[in-house]
Amino acid sequence: MQIIDGKEVAAKLRKEIATEVEQWMAAGHPRPYLVAILVGNDGASQTYVGHKEKCCNEVGFRSTVLRLPEETTEAQLLAEIAQLNADPEVDGFIVQLPLPKHISEQKVIEAIDPRKDVDGFHPVNTGRMISGLPAYLPATPDGILELLRHYKIETAGKHCVVIGRSNIVGRPMANLLSQKGWDCTVTLCHSRTQNLKEVVRSGDIIIAALGKAEFVTADMVKEGAVIIDVGITRVKSDKTKTGWKLLGDVKFDEVAPKCSYITPVPGGVGPITIISLMKNTLKAARKEV
Ligand code: NAP
């Protein structure tokens, strides 16, 4: 069994992107520029945006965080988005989700110019991705592809079972792995799937993205399967200084001995997702989408 080390892969890719940025600028182009909009005071969102800012510095991007108060109206946010859409200096931008309840996330996503939509959430990008056209891929599925690529995990002809059909993780993941080049036979499961245990047990590659801590147990996994655990659930713990710990969707201790590869939580999928945002911003600067 091999543990997939997301931190190590992320560090390697960060260096590669930094080199590409240097070459891009040496050819006379401006420094790629990413803007993040953060509305309100959600603690987790502030942490995520902080990580993104730090990663931008590390790869050599220019970055700005627009911090807007919780009371920002939908119209005000849409006006900020319109400005960023029109600003020729800005290559790409993201609006950190979740947004306060009074703002429609879908309206916001659709207001972003698809050419600057480096989160890859705009329906135009989803459509381009499904059609196999150049697109900004959503960060988590793209990060998982990077992990599979790095560890040279065979996917062609393999049965991949994805648990969870969200627009940001499960559904694009299932689509991408079914495309030419990855060539998996994919089953996409959700809360209405029947005989889920048996379906999961038939998977050569299992991608757990349902958000239910330690849901996938050893009896659901066949010997030698590849396990990608996307889930992150924060639970109380008296064994950590902070008083809480993170659990994945897979019962790691009992599943790990059975499989060929497994991502830990934390340290597996999480660290790699931010790299996709960097890749997308570089693509945006180069006008590749
Ligand atoms: P989500 O939008 O809540 O979607 C969860 C999906 O799981 C839904 O499709 C749901 O089915 C399905 N599901 C729920 N209970 C199920 C069950 N008992 N059996 C089978 N399917 C079930 O979640 P998400 O945004 O995709 O996130 C999933 C998890 O990944 C969360 O823990 C989240 O924190 C984590 N996450 C991690 C990263 C990372 O960087 N590592 C990134 C994004 C998300 P229905 O559609 O039928 O309701």
PDB file of N, CA and C in Angstrom, residues 197-198 200-201 215-222 254-255 258:
ATOM      1  N   LYS A 197     -22.996  -0.532  -1.314  1.00  0.00           N
ATOM      2  CA  LYS A 197     -21.837  -1.319  -0.852  1.00  0.00           C
ATOM      3  C   LYS A 197     -21.290  -2.190  -1.967  1.00  0.00           C
ATOM      4  N   GLU A 198     -22.196  -2.898  -2.660  1.00  0.00           N
ATOM      5  CA  GLU A 198     -21.753  -3.813  -3.723  1.00  0.00           C
ATOM      6  C   GLU A 198     -21.148  -3.025  -4.874  1.00  0.00           C
ATOM      7  N   VAL A 200     -19.656  -0.106  -4.750  1.00  0.00           N
ATOM      8  CA  VAL A 200     -18.339   0.409  -4.350  1.00  0.00           C
ATOM      9  C   VAL A 200     -17.313  -0.730  -4.349  1.00  0.00           C
ATOM     10  N   ARG A 201     -17.764  -1.900  -3.894  1.00  0.00           N
ATOM     11  CA  ARG A 201     -16.848  -3.046  -3.824  1.00  0.00           C
ATOM     12  C   ARG A 201     -16.364  -3.477  -5.211  1.00  0.00           C
ATOM     13  N   PHE A 215     -17.316   6.982   6.103  1.00  0.00           N
ATOM     14  CA  PHE A 215     -18.442   6.238   5.509  1.00  0.00           C
ATOM     15  C   PHE A 215     -17.973   4.949   4.823  1.00  0.00           C
ATOM     16  N   VAL A 216     -16.832   5.044   4.110  1.00  0.00           N
ATOM     17  CA  VAL A 216     -16.342   3.881   3.352  1.00  0.00           C
ATOM     18  C   VAL A 216     -15.511   2.995   4.288  1.00  0.00           C
ATOM     19  N   THR A 217     -16.023   1.793   4.511  1.00  0.00           N
ATOM     20  CA  THR A 217     -15.367   0.870   5.446  1.00  0.00           C
ATOM     21  C   THR A 217     -14.690  -0.267   4.658  1.00  0.00           C
ATOM     22  N   ALA A 218     -13.877  -1.047   5.365  1.00  0.00           N
ATOM     23  CA  ALA A 218     -13.067  -2.071   4.682  1.00  0.00           C
ATOM     24  C   ALA A 218     -13.925  -3.068   3.904  1.00  0.00           C
ATOM     25  N   ASP A 219     -15.104  -3.401   4.431  1.00  0.00           N
ATOM     26  CA  ASP A 219     -15.946  -4.390   3.741  1.00  0.00           C
ATOM     27  C   ASP A 219     -16.525  -3.856   2.431  1.00  0.00           C
ATOM     28  N   MET A 220     -16.347  -2.546   2.153  1.00  0.00           N
ATOM     29  CA  MET A 220     -16.853  -1.964   0.904  1.00  0.00           C
ATOM     30  C   MET A 220     -15.763  -1.872  -0.163  1.00  0.00           C
ATOM     31  N   VAL A 221     -14.558  -2.332   0.177  1.00  0.00           N
ATOM     32  CA  VAL A 221     -13.416  -2.083  -0.712  1.00  0.00           C
ATOM     33  C   VAL A 221     -12.777  -3.403  -1.118  1.00  0.00           C
ATOM     34  N   LYS A 222     -12.515  -3.559  -2.419  1.00  0.00           N
ATOM     35  CA  LYS A 222     -11.855  -4.817  -2.803  1.00  0.00           C
ATOM     36  C   LYS A 222     -10.342  -4.697  -2.650  1.00  0.00           C
ATOM     37  N   GLU A 254      -8.746   1.024   8.691  1.00  0.00           N
ATOM     38  CA  GLU A 254      -9.118  -0.327   8.266  1.00  0.00           C
ATOM     39  C   GLU A 254      -9.075  -0.491   6.748  1.00  0.00           C
ATOM     40  N   VAL A 255      -9.208   0.594   6.012  1.00  0.00           N
ATOM     41  CA  VAL A 255      -9.219   0.488   4.543  1.00  0.00           C
ATOM     42  C   VAL A 255      -7.792   0.455   3.989  1.00  0.00           C
ATOM     43  N   LYS A 258      -5.907  -2.686   2.852  1.00  0.00           N
ATOM     44  CA  LYS A 258      -6.483  -3.461   1.745  1.00  0.00           C
ATOM     45  C   LYS A 258      -6.158  -2.899   0.370  1.00  0.00           C
TER      46      LYS A 258
END
